[in-house]
Coordinates of C-alpha atoms in Angstrom, one line a residue:
Chain A
M29 CA -30.0 6.1 -2.5
K30 CA -29.6 2.7 -2.9
L31 CA -30.6 0.6 1.1
L32 CA -30.4 -2.5 2.3
A33 CA -32.4 -3.6 5.2
M34 CA -31.9 -7.2 7.7
D35 CA -33.8 -7.9 9.8
S36 CA -33.6 -12.0 11.9
A37 CA -34.6 -10.2 15.9
L38 CA -37.5 -12.0 16.3
D39 CA -39.5 -14.8 15.0
G40 CA -37.8 -15.6 11.6
C41 CA -36.5 -12.5 9.5
S42 CA -37.0 -10.3 6.2
V43 CA -34.8 -8.5 3.9
A44 CA -35.9 -5.3 2.3
V45 CA -33.4 -4.0 -1.0
L46 CA -34.7 0.1 -1.8
D47 CA -33.9 3.1 -3.9
G48 CA -35.1 5.5 -2.1
P49 CA -38.1 5.0 -1.0
R50 CA -39.2 2.4 -3.9
L51 CA -39.0 -1.1 -2.7
L52 CA -36.6 -2.8 -5.2
A53 CA -37.3 -6.5 -3.7
H54 CA -38.2 -8.1 -0.4
R55 CA -38.1 -11.6 0.9
R56 CA -39.3 -12.7 4.7
R57 CA -39.3 -16.1 6.2
E58 CA -42.5 -16.7 9.2
E59 CA -40.1 -19.4 11.0
A60 CA -38.5 -19.1 14.1
R61 CA -36.1 -21.4 13.6
G62 CA -32.5 -21.1 11.4
Q63 CA -32.5 -17.7 10.8
A64 CA -28.4 -18.2 10.8
E65 CA -29.0 -20.3 7.2
A66 CA -31.8 -18.9 6.3
L67 CA -30.6 -15.3 6.5
M68 CA -28.3 -14.5 3.7
P69 CA -29.3 -17.4 0.6
L70 CA -32.8 -13.8 1.1
V71 CA -30.4 -11.7 1.3
Q72 CA -29.0 -12.8 -1.9
A73 CA -32.5 -13.1 -3.7
A74 CA -33.7 -9.9 -2.9
M75 CA -30.3 -7.9 -4.1
T76 CA -30.6 -10.6 -7.4
E77 CA -34.9 -9.3 -7.3
A78 CA -33.6 -6.2 -7.3
G79 CA -31.4 -6.2 -10.9
L80 CA -27.9 -4.7 -7.5
G81 CA -24.4 -5.3 -7.0
F82 CA -23.1 -4.7 -3.4
T83 CA -21.1 -2.0 -4.7
A84 CA -23.7 -0.2 -6.1
L85 CA -25.7 0.4 -2.3
D86 CA -25.0 3.3 -0.7
A87 CA -26.3 2.3 2.9
L88 CA -27.7 -0.9 5.0
A89 CA -30.2 -0.9 8.4
V90 CA -30.3 -3.9 10.8
T91 CA -32.6 -3.6 13.8
I92 CA -30.2 -4.4 16.8
G93 CA -33.1 -5.4 19.1
P94 CA -34.0 -5.4 22.6
G95 CA -35.8 -9.2 20.5
T96 CA -33.7 -13.3 20.8
F97 CA -30.0 -12.3 21.7
T98 CA -29.6 -14.7 18.7
G99 CA -31.9 -13.6 16.4
I100 CA -30.7 -10.3 17.4
R101 CA -26.9 -10.9 16.2
I102 CA -27.4 -13.0 13.2
A103 CA -28.6 -10.0 11.0
L104 CA -26.6 -7.5 13.2
A105 CA -23.2 -9.8 12.8
A106 CA -24.1 -10.2 8.7
A107 CA -24.4 -6.0 8.8
R108 CA -21.1 -5.4 10.3
G109 CA -19.6 -7.5 8.6
M110 CA -20.7 -6.3 5.1
A111 CA -20.1 -2.6 6.1
V112 CA -17.1 -3.3 7.2
A113 CA -15.9 -4.8 3.2
L114 CA -18.1 -2.6 1.1
R115 CA -16.9 0.3 3.9
L116 CA -20.9 1.4 3.6
P117 CA -23.0 3.7 6.6
L118 CA -24.9 0.8 8.8
A119 CA -28.2 2.4 10.9
G120 CA -29.0 0.8 13.4
V121 CA -32.9 0.3 14.8
S122 CA -35.1 -0.6 16.8
T123 CA -37.5 -3.6 16.6
L124 CA -40.1 -1.9 18.8
E125 CA -39.8 1.8 16.7
A126 CA -39.5 -1.3 14.2
L127 CA -42.5 -2.5 15.0
A128 CA -44.7 0.9 16.3
A129 CA -43.6 1.8 12.1
G130 CA -46.1 -0.7 11.2
I131 CA -48.7 0.6 12.7
P132 CA -50.8 2.3 8.6
Q133 CA -50.2 6.3 9.0
E134 CA -53.6 6.6 8.9
L135 CA -54.6 4.8 11.5
A136 CA -52.0 5.7 13.9
E137 CA -52.7 10.0 13.2
A138 CA -55.0 10.3 16.2
N139 CA -53.3 8.1 18.4
L140 CA -50.2 7.2 20.7
R141 CA -48.6 4.3 19.5
V142 CA -46.8 1.2 21.6
A143 CA -44.7 -1.6 20.7
A144 CA -45.0 -4.3 23.0
I145 CA -43.0 -7.6 22.3
D146 CA -43.6 -10.9 24.9
A147 CA -39.8 -11.3 26.2
R148 CA -41.8 -13.3 28.7
R149 CA -41.0 -14.0 32.4
G150 CA -44.3 -11.9 32.4
E151 CA -42.5 -9.4 31.1
V152 CA -42.5 -6.6 27.8
Y153 CA -39.9 -5.4 26.3
V154 CA -41.6 -1.8 25.6
Q155 CA -42.0 1.6 24.4
G156 CA -43.8 4.5 23.1
F157 CA -44.0 6.9 20.6
D158 CA -45.8 9.7 19.5
A159 CA -48.3 9.7 15.8
G160 CA -44.5 11.2 14.3
L161 CA -42.9 8.2 15.5
R162 CA -40.8 10.3 18.1
P163 CA -40.2 7.9 21.1
L164 CA -43.1 9.3 24.1
D165 CA -39.8 7.2 26.8
A166 CA -36.4 4.9 26.1
A167 CA -36.9 1.6 25.5
A168 CA -37.4 -0.8 28.1
L169 CA -38.3 -4.3 29.5
L170 CA -41.0 -3.9 31.9
P171 CA -43.2 -6.6 33.7
L172 CA -46.2 -6.2 31.8
D173 CA -48.4 -4.2 35.3
A174 CA -45.7 -1.8 35.2
A175 CA -45.7 -1.6 31.8
A176 CA -49.2 -0.4 31.9
S177 CA -49.4 1.4 34.3
R178 CA -46.3 3.5 32.0
L179 CA -48.9 3.8 28.7
P180 CA -49.7 7.0 27.7
A181 CA -52.1 8.7 28.4
G182 CA -54.4 8.7 25.5
P183 CA -55.9 6.2 22.4
V184 CA -53.5 3.7 22.3
L185 CA -53.1 1.7 19.4
L186 CA -50.7 -1.6 20.4
A187 CA -48.4 -3.4 17.8
G188 CA -46.3 -6.5 18.6
S189 CA -46.6 -9.9 20.5
G190 CA -46.7 -8.6 23.4
A191 CA -49.6 -6.3 22.3
P192 CA -52.5 -9.0 23.5
R193 CA -51.3 -9.1 27.0
L194 CA -50.8 -5.6 27.4
L195 CA -54.4 -5.4 25.9
A196 CA -55.5 -7.8 28.5
L197 CA -54.2 -5.3 31.0
L198 CA -55.8 -2.1 30.0
G199 CA -59.0 -2.9 29.3
S200 CA -60.0 -1.8 25.0
G201 CA -61.4 1.5 26.7
R202 CA -57.5 2.5 26.5
A203 CA -55.5 1.2 24.0
R204 CA -57.0 -1.5 20.8
L205 CA -54.5 -3.5 19.0
A206 CA -52.8 -2.7 15.4
P207 CA -53.9 -4.3 13.0
G208 CA -51.1 -7.2 11.3
D209 CA -49.0 -9.9 12.4
G210 CA -47.4 -8.6 14.9
R211 CA -43.7 -9.3 13.2
I212 CA -41.1 -7.0 12.3
D213 CA -40.6 -6.0 7.9
A214 CA -37.6 -5.2 6.7
R215 CA -39.5 -2.6 5.0
Q216 CA -40.1 -0.4 8.4
V217 CA -36.4 -0.7 9.2
A218 CA -35.8 0.6 6.2
C219 CA -37.6 3.9 6.2
R220 CA -36.8 4.5 9.6
A221 CA -33.3 4.4 8.7
L222 CA -34.0 6.7 5.9
A223 CA -36.6 9.1 7.7
R224 CA -32.3 10.3 9.9
P225 CA -29.1 11.1 9.0
L226 CA -27.0 8.0 8.4
P227 CA -24.2 7.4 10.4
P228 CA -21.1 8.0 9.2
A229 CA -19.1 4.9 7.8
G230 CA -16.8 3.0 10.0
T231 CA -18.9 3.0 12.9
A232 CA -21.2 -0.1 14.0
P233 CA -24.7 0.0 15.7
E234 CA -24.2 -1.9 19.3
P235 CA -27.2 -4.7 20.5
L236 CA -29.9 -3.7 22.6
Y237 CA -30.6 -6.5 25.0
L238 CA -32.2 -4.5 27.4
R239 CA -31.7 -8.2 29.2
A240 CA -28.1 -9.4 31.5
P241 CA -27.1 -12.5 30.5
D242 CA -28.3 -15.2 32.6
A243 CA -25.2 -16.1 34.5
K244 CA -24.9 -16.6 38.1
L245 CA -21.9 -15.4 40.4
P246 CA -19.8 -18.7 41.9
G247 CA -21.0 -18.8 45.3
T248 CA -24.7 -17.0 44.9
A249 CA -27.9 -18.4 45.2
Chain B
M4 CA -4.0 -16.8 -2.5
I5 CA -5.3 -15.5 0.9
V6 CA -8.0 -16.2 3.2
L7 CA -9.5 -14.2 5.7
G8 CA -9.8 -16.2 8.8
I9 CA -12.4 -16.3 11.7
E10 CA -13.3 -17.5 14.7
T11 CA -15.5 -17.0 18.0
S12 CA -15.8 -20.4 19.3
C13 CA -15.2 -19.8 22.8
D14 CA -13.5 -17.4 24.6
E15 CA -11.0 -15.1 22.1
T16 CA -12.2 -13.0 18.9
A17 CA -9.7 -13.4 16.5
C18 CA -9.6 -12.6 12.9
A19 CA -6.1 -13.7 10.7
L20 CA -4.9 -12.9 7.0
V21 CA -2.8 -16.2 5.3
D22 CA -0.9 -17.7 2.1
A23 CA -0.3 -20.3 1.0
N24 CA 3.5 -19.7 1.6
R25 CA 2.0 -20.4 5.2
Q26 CA 3.7 -16.7 6.7
V27 CA 0.8 -15.2 8.7
L28 CA -0.1 -12.0 6.7
A29 CA -1.7 -10.0 9.8
E30 CA -3.6 -11.6 12.7
A31 CA -5.7 -9.6 15.2
L32 CA -6.8 -11.2 18.9
L33 CA -8.3 -10.2 21.8
S34 CA -9.0 -12.6 24.5
Q35 CA -12.7 -12.7 27.0
I36 CA -10.7 -14.1 29.9
D37 CA -10.9 -11.0 32.1
E38 CA -15.4 -10.6 31.1
H39 CA -15.6 -14.5 32.6
R40 CA -12.3 -14.5 35.8
P41 CA -15.7 -13.1 37.5
Y42 CA -17.5 -16.7 36.8
L43 CA -14.0 -19.1 36.9
G44 CA -15.8 -19.9 33.7
V45 CA -17.1 -19.2 30.1
V46 CA -20.3 -17.7 29.7
P47 CA -22.2 -18.7 26.9
E48 CA -23.8 -15.6 26.4
I49 CA -21.0 -13.2 28.0
A50 CA -18.9 -14.2 25.1
A51 CA -21.5 -14.1 22.0
R52 CA -21.9 -10.1 23.2
A53 CA -18.5 -10.2 22.8
H54 CA -17.8 -11.3 19.8
I55 CA -20.5 -9.4 18.0
S56 CA -19.1 -5.7 19.6
H57 CA -15.5 -6.6 18.6
L58 CA -14.7 -8.8 15.6
D59 CA -15.8 -6.1 13.2
G60 CA -13.5 -3.8 14.5
L61 CA -10.3 -6.7 14.7
V62 CA -11.2 -7.8 10.3
R63 CA -10.9 -4.3 9.8
A64 CA -6.9 -3.8 12.3
C65 CA -6.2 -7.4 10.2
M66 CA -7.1 -5.7 6.4
R67 CA -5.0 -2.2 8.0
Q68 CA -2.2 -4.1 9.8
A69 CA -1.9 -6.5 6.1
G70 CA -2.7 -3.2 3.9
L71 CA -4.7 -5.5 1.6
D72 CA -8.4 -4.4 0.2
F73 CA -11.1 -7.4 0.7
D74 CA -10.0 -7.8 -3.6
A75 CA -6.7 -9.1 -2.7
I76 CA -8.4 -11.9 -0.9
D77 CA -9.2 -15.0 -2.3
A78 CA -11.7 -16.6 0.1
V79 CA -13.1 -16.0 3.5
A80 CA -13.2 -18.5 6.4
A81 CA -14.7 -19.4 10.1
T82 CA -15.2 -21.9 12.1
A83 CA -18.7 -23.0 11.8
G84 CA -19.0 -25.3 14.8
P85 CA -18.0 -27.2 16.9
G86 CA -18.8 -24.4 20.4
L87 CA -20.5 -21.9 21.9
I88 CA -22.9 -22.3 18.9
G89 CA -24.2 -17.9 20.0
G90 CA -20.1 -17.3 19.9
V91 CA -19.9 -19.4 16.2
I92 CA -23.1 -17.5 15.0
V93 CA -21.7 -14.6 14.6
G94 CA -18.6 -15.4 13.5
L95 CA -20.6 -17.2 10.6
L96 CA -22.5 -14.8 9.4
T97 CA -20.1 -12.2 9.9
A98 CA -17.6 -14.5 7.0
K99 CA -21.2 -14.8 5.3
G100 CA -22.0 -11.1 4.7
I101 CA -18.3 -10.2 3.9
A102 CA -18.0 -12.9 1.5
L103 CA -21.8 -11.6 0.2
A104 CA -20.5 -8.4 -0.3
T105 CA -17.4 -9.1 -2.0
G106 CA -18.2 -12.4 -4.6
K107 CA -15.0 -14.2 -2.4
P108 CA -16.1 -18.0 -1.1
L109 CA -16.9 -18.8 2.0
V110 CA -15.1 -21.7 3.3
A111 CA -16.9 -23.1 6.8
V112 CA -14.4 -24.8 8.7
N113 CA -14.7 -27.1 11.5
H114 CA -12.5 -26.0 14.7
L115 CA -11.3 -28.5 15.2
E116 CA -10.4 -29.5 11.9
G117 CA -7.8 -26.2 12.9
H118 CA -6.6 -27.5 15.2
A119 CA -5.9 -30.9 13.8
L120 CA -4.7 -29.1 10.7
S121 CA -1.9 -26.0 11.9
P122 CA 1.0 -28.3 12.8
R123 CA 1.0 -27.7 8.5
L124 CA 0.7 -23.8 9.3
S125 CA 3.6 -23.7 10.8
H126 CA 6.1 -27.3 10.3
G127 CA 4.6 -27.5 6.9
L128 CA 4.2 -31.6 8.1
P129 CA 3.2 -34.2 5.8
F130 CA 0.6 -36.7 6.0
P131 CA -0.6 -38.9 7.7
Y132 CA 0.4 -37.7 11.7
L133 CA -1.1 -38.6 14.5
L134 CA -2.9 -35.5 16.9
L135 CA -3.2 -35.3 21.2
L136 CA -5.7 -32.3 21.1
V137 CA -5.9 -31.5 24.5
S138 CA -8.0 -28.3 25.1
G139 CA -11.3 -26.6 27.7
G140 CA -13.3 -28.5 25.2
H141 CA -11.8 -31.5 23.5
C142 CA -9.0 -34.5 24.4
Q143 CA -8.8 -36.7 21.6
L144 CA -6.2 -38.4 19.6
L145 CA -6.8 -38.6 15.9
V146 CA -4.8 -40.0 12.7
V147 CA -4.8 -37.1 10.6
E148 CA -4.3 -38.8 7.1
D149 CA -5.1 -35.8 4.7
V150 CA -7.1 -33.0 4.5
G151 CA -11.3 -33.7 5.9
R152 CA -10.0 -37.9 6.6
Y153 CA -9.3 -38.0 10.6
R154 CA -9.9 -41.3 12.2
R155 CA -10.7 -40.8 15.7
L156 CA -8.7 -43.5 18.0
G157 CA -9.5 -41.9 21.6
T158 CA -11.2 -40.1 23.3
T159 CA -13.1 -38.4 26.8
I160 CA -16.0 -40.4 27.4
D161 CA -16.3 -37.2 30.7
D162 CA -14.8 -34.2 31.0
A163 CA -12.2 -32.1 28.5
V164 CA -8.9 -32.2 30.3
G165 CA -8.3 -28.3 30.4
E166 CA -11.9 -28.8 31.8
A167 CA -10.5 -30.6 34.3
F168 CA -7.5 -28.1 34.6
D169 CA -10.4 -25.5 36.1
K170 CA -12.3 -27.1 37.7
T171 CA -8.9 -28.6 39.9
A172 CA -7.5 -24.4 40.4
K173 CA -11.8 -23.9 41.0
L174 CA -10.9 -26.4 44.0
L175 CA -8.2 -25.4 45.2
G176 CA -8.2 -21.5 44.5
L177 CA -6.3 -20.8 42.4
G178 CA -7.6 -18.6 40.0
Y179 CA -9.3 -18.3 36.2
P180 CA -8.3 -20.1 33.3
G181 CA -6.8 -23.3 35.7
G182 CA -4.4 -24.7 33.3
P183 CA -1.9 -21.8 33.9
A184 CA -2.8 -21.6 37.7
V185 CA -2.5 -24.9 37.9
E186 CA 1.3 -25.1 36.6
R187 CA 2.0 -22.5 38.2
A188 CA 1.1 -24.1 41.4
A189 CA 2.3 -27.2 40.5
G190 CA 6.2 -26.2 40.0
T191 CA 6.4 -25.5 43.6
G192 CA 4.8 -28.3 44.5
R193 CA 5.2 -32.1 46.0
P194 CA 4.0 -34.4 43.5
G195 CA 4.5 -37.1 45.0
R196 CA 2.8 -36.3 48.8
F197 CA -0.8 -37.2 47.6
D198 CA -1.6 -40.4 45.9
L199 CA -4.2 -39.9 43.2
P200 CA -5.9 -41.9 40.6
R201 CA -5.0 -42.6 37.2
P202 CA -8.3 -43.6 35.2
M203 CA -8.4 -45.4 32.4
L204 CA -4.5 -46.1 33.1
G205 CA -3.5 -49.8 31.1
R206 CA -6.9 -50.4 29.6
P207 CA -6.7 -51.1 26.2
G208 CA -7.6 -48.5 23.2
A209 CA -7.2 -44.2 23.9
D210 CA -10.3 -43.1 26.0
F211 CA -9.7 -40.8 28.6
S212 CA -11.2 -40.0 31.6
F213 CA -10.8 -37.1 34.0
S214 CA -13.8 -36.2 35.8
G215 CA -12.3 -39.0 38.8
L216 CA -9.2 -37.3 39.2
K217 CA -11.2 -33.9 40.5
T218 CA -13.0 -36.2 42.3
A219 CA -10.4 -37.2 44.3
V220 CA -9.0 -33.4 44.2
R221 CA -12.1 -32.4 46.4
Q222 CA -11.5 -35.5 48.8
A223 CA -8.3 -35.1 49.2
L224 CA -8.7 -32.0 50.2
A225 CA -11.6 -32.3 52.5
G226 CA -9.0 -34.5 54.2
L227 CA -6.7 -32.0 55.6
P228 CA -8.6 -29.5 58.3
A229 CA -6.9 -26.5 57.3
P230 CA -4.9 -26.6 53.8
S231 CA -1.9 -25.0 53.1
E232 CA -0.9 -22.5 50.8
Q233 CA 2.5 -25.2 50.3
D234 CA -1.2 -28.6 51.0
R235 CA -2.7 -26.8 47.5
R236 CA 0.9 -26.7 45.9
D237 CA 1.5 -30.3 46.4
L238 CA -2.6 -31.4 45.4
A239 CA -1.4 -29.1 41.8
A240 CA 1.3 -31.2 41.0
A241 CA -0.5 -34.4 42.6
F242 CA -2.7 -33.5 39.7
Q243 CA -1.3 -32.6 36.7
E244 CA 1.3 -35.9 37.8
A245 CA -1.8 -37.9 36.8
V246 CA -2.7 -35.8 34.2
A247 CA 0.5 -36.5 32.6
D248 CA 0.1 -40.0 33.4
V249 CA -2.9 -40.9 31.7
L250 CA -2.5 -39.1 28.9
A251 CA 1.4 -40.5 28.3
D252 CA -0.3 -43.9 28.8
R253 CA -3.0 -43.6 26.1
A254 CA -0.6 -41.5 23.5
A255 CA 1.9 -44.4 24.0
N256 CA -1.2 -47.1 23.1
A257 CA -2.7 -45.0 20.0
I258 CA 1.5 -44.7 19.1
A259 CA 1.0 -48.1 18.3
I260 CA -1.7 -48.0 16.7
F261 CA -1.1 -45.2 14.3
R262 CA 2.2 -47.5 13.6
A263 CA 0.7 -50.2 12.4
R264 CA -1.6 -48.4 10.0
H265 CA 0.7 -46.2 8.9
P266 CA 4.8 -46.9 9.4
G267 CA 5.3 -45.1 7.5
G268 CA 4.3 -42.1 10.2
R269 CA 6.7 -39.9 11.3
H270 CA 5.4 -37.6 14.4
L271 CA 3.5 -36.6 17.2
V272 CA 1.4 -33.6 16.9
L273 CA 0.5 -32.5 20.5
A274 CA -2.6 -28.8 19.5
G275 CA -5.1 -27.3 22.2
G276 CA -4.9 -25.2 25.2
V277 CA -3.3 -27.3 26.8
A278 CA -0.6 -27.8 24.5
A279 CA 1.1 -24.7 26.4
N280 CA 2.0 -27.3 29.8
M281 CA 6.2 -28.2 29.6
R282 CA 5.4 -30.5 31.9
L283 CA 3.0 -32.6 29.9
R284 CA 4.8 -31.2 27.0
E285 CA 7.5 -33.1 28.6
R286 CA 6.2 -36.5 29.0
L287 CA 4.8 -36.6 25.9
A288 CA 8.5 -35.7 24.1
E289 CA 9.1 -38.6 25.8
V290 CA 6.3 -41.3 25.2
A291 CA 6.8 -40.2 21.0
R292 CA 10.8 -41.1 21.1
A293 CA 9.7 -44.2 23.3
G294 CA 7.7 -45.5 20.0
G295 CA 9.8 -43.7 17.5
L296 CA 8.1 -40.6 16.7
E297 CA 8.6 -37.4 17.1
L298 CA 6.8 -35.3 19.1
I299 CA 5.8 -31.1 17.4
A300 CA 3.9 -28.5 18.7
P301 CA 2.9 -26.1 17.3
P302 CA 4.2 -22.7 18.9
P303 CA 1.6 -21.4 21.8
A304 CA 0.0 -19.0 19.7
L305 CA -1.2 -21.0 17.2
C306 CA -2.4 -24.2 20.3
T307 CA -4.7 -22.3 21.4
D308 CA -7.6 -20.9 19.6
N309 CA -6.6 -18.4 16.6
A310 CA -8.2 -17.3 13.7
A311 CA -4.8 -18.1 11.7
M312 CA -5.4 -22.4 11.7
I313 CA -9.1 -21.5 11.2
A314 CA -7.8 -19.1 7.5
W315 CA -5.0 -21.8 7.1
A316 CA -7.8 -24.8 7.0
G317 CA -9.8 -23.0 5.5
L318 CA -6.9 -23.1 2.4
E319 CA -6.6 -26.3 3.2
H320 CA -9.8 -27.2 1.5
L321 CA -9.7 -23.7 -1.0
R322 CA -7.4 -25.6 -2.3
L323 CA -8.8 -28.7 -3.0
G324 CA -11.9 -27.2 -4.5
R325 CA -14.2 -26.9 -1.5
R326 CA -16.5 -24.1 -0.7
D327 CA -19.9 -23.8 1.2
G328 CA -22.8 -22.3 1.2
L329 CA -24.6 -19.2 2.3
D330 CA -26.4 -21.5 4.2
A331 CA -24.1 -23.5 5.4
P332 CA -25.1 -24.2 8.9
A333 CA -23.4 -23.2 12.3
R334 CA -23.3 -26.5 14.7
A335 CA -22.9 -26.7 18.7
R336 CA -21.4 -30.8 17.9
W337 CA -19.7 -31.3 14.5
P338 CA -17.4 -35.1 15.1
L339 CA -13.7 -35.2 12.8
D340 CA -14.8 -38.3 12.7
P341 CA -18.2 -39.4 11.2
T342 CA -17.3 -42.3 12.1
A343 CA -16.2 -42.8 15.5
P344 CA -19.4 -44.2 17.7
P345 CA -20.9 -41.2 19.2
A346 CA -19.1 -40.2 22.5
A347 CA -21.5 -37.8 24.8
F348 CA -18.6 -35.6 25.8
A349 CA -16.5 -35.4 23.0
G350 CA -16.5 -32.3 20.4
V351 CA -18.4 -30.1 23.3
K352 CA -17.2 -27.4 24.5
A353 CA -19.3 -26.4 27.6

């Protein structure tokens, strides 16, 4: 099973090419700006390094959000275009699941995992997962205090850009920060896509925004 | 030579296949008018969300309609600007994905150039010609000298003409989109009843201004204690006549400049969504005739935003050996004539 995974939903972008569990190539770029320009050259470089033509791929995977609205759409538009051209299945993976999957398994064994992404305006995108990465609740956009009070009982490992602010509310008795830089990596996106059945080719995942567009109806304040 | 074109710079999601014999092999277009209507204007984030949900399906539909496989196409062309950046990114990245996956060249197309070259797709028009581009985001007079060579003679210094129609429709409560609504109301209105200004009229050059006209409509409306349906129709007609006078006056100046520079040039092209207005067409045909030119207006489906013109512009560039890298940027602003002085509101869709 040869799979190409992409992400550009938060600050930066990354690409991974896997053959089953084996990583063939990986690219990552940290800058938040210029993702629309940087992503496809990274994909091209990773495929070249992997020694694969696009027709050798069996599936594609991409993050669907939550994240920055434009960032979500950069990799998702590219992936949906590739899926149509190659007639391949395209798996959508949430950024929260990819972040939770980035917590090292040996640490996560006895802990619940909570992924939290800073959504600004005092809110976080948040979701809890058990040690087997099964979701404990639905991904949600919540004010920080509501997110903190929704956390499951028991020791919690926090991952993502919203983790430090949640920890500040919870205190170190209930939770601690997972090691790592809190960024999404396409490797985790690929692993999560491979952990369940692929969707049929010809279907496409929709973005997971969790926040409505900023738009005011005429006549409203 | 067959090119797949993608357009997502404003509120139409569109895809088309065009060949070098000027045939549109397939076309799929989804308008977002219903999504934006409650806001009486295009909301950028709503537009971008609609583009990503529908574009890949339109591409698939186009290929099926033409009975073609991706092997059969020679390039993928997409609007890379100017326009609403969130939407432009969706179209450009979809095109990059298809181009990289199939090994076909990518051509990043300037949306304005799509409009500018559209009469070569519809009419096979030779260079050079004068172009009046009138749409929701633009109002420009350009000399189209060759593929990639455009000289701007004038542009709006405030609102685009389509924007003026939308705002006037909003003021008069005529609905959205404003262009067809104002034209419909004006059809049974008396243009002579209200005396509206003609900004820039009689001034040298070919620049436009419409914001004062919109203000004058507001003031005229405020002067009516209880505006009736007929009052609104009369104001719509007065507004449309004022716009026609301004466009005709500016176009006449541009024609003189164009004829002096290009004595062999024979055509004035009217393109952009506002070109669908029959009254404006009539007036510009008169001006063209008086100036010794023939007015050419591509069919309405090629005047409003569409992907066939993007595919065609991509094809014209591809024929000249031009293609773009996978790092081609999406641009909110992208003037067609880099030598023209920057105009604050030219080349911007908002």
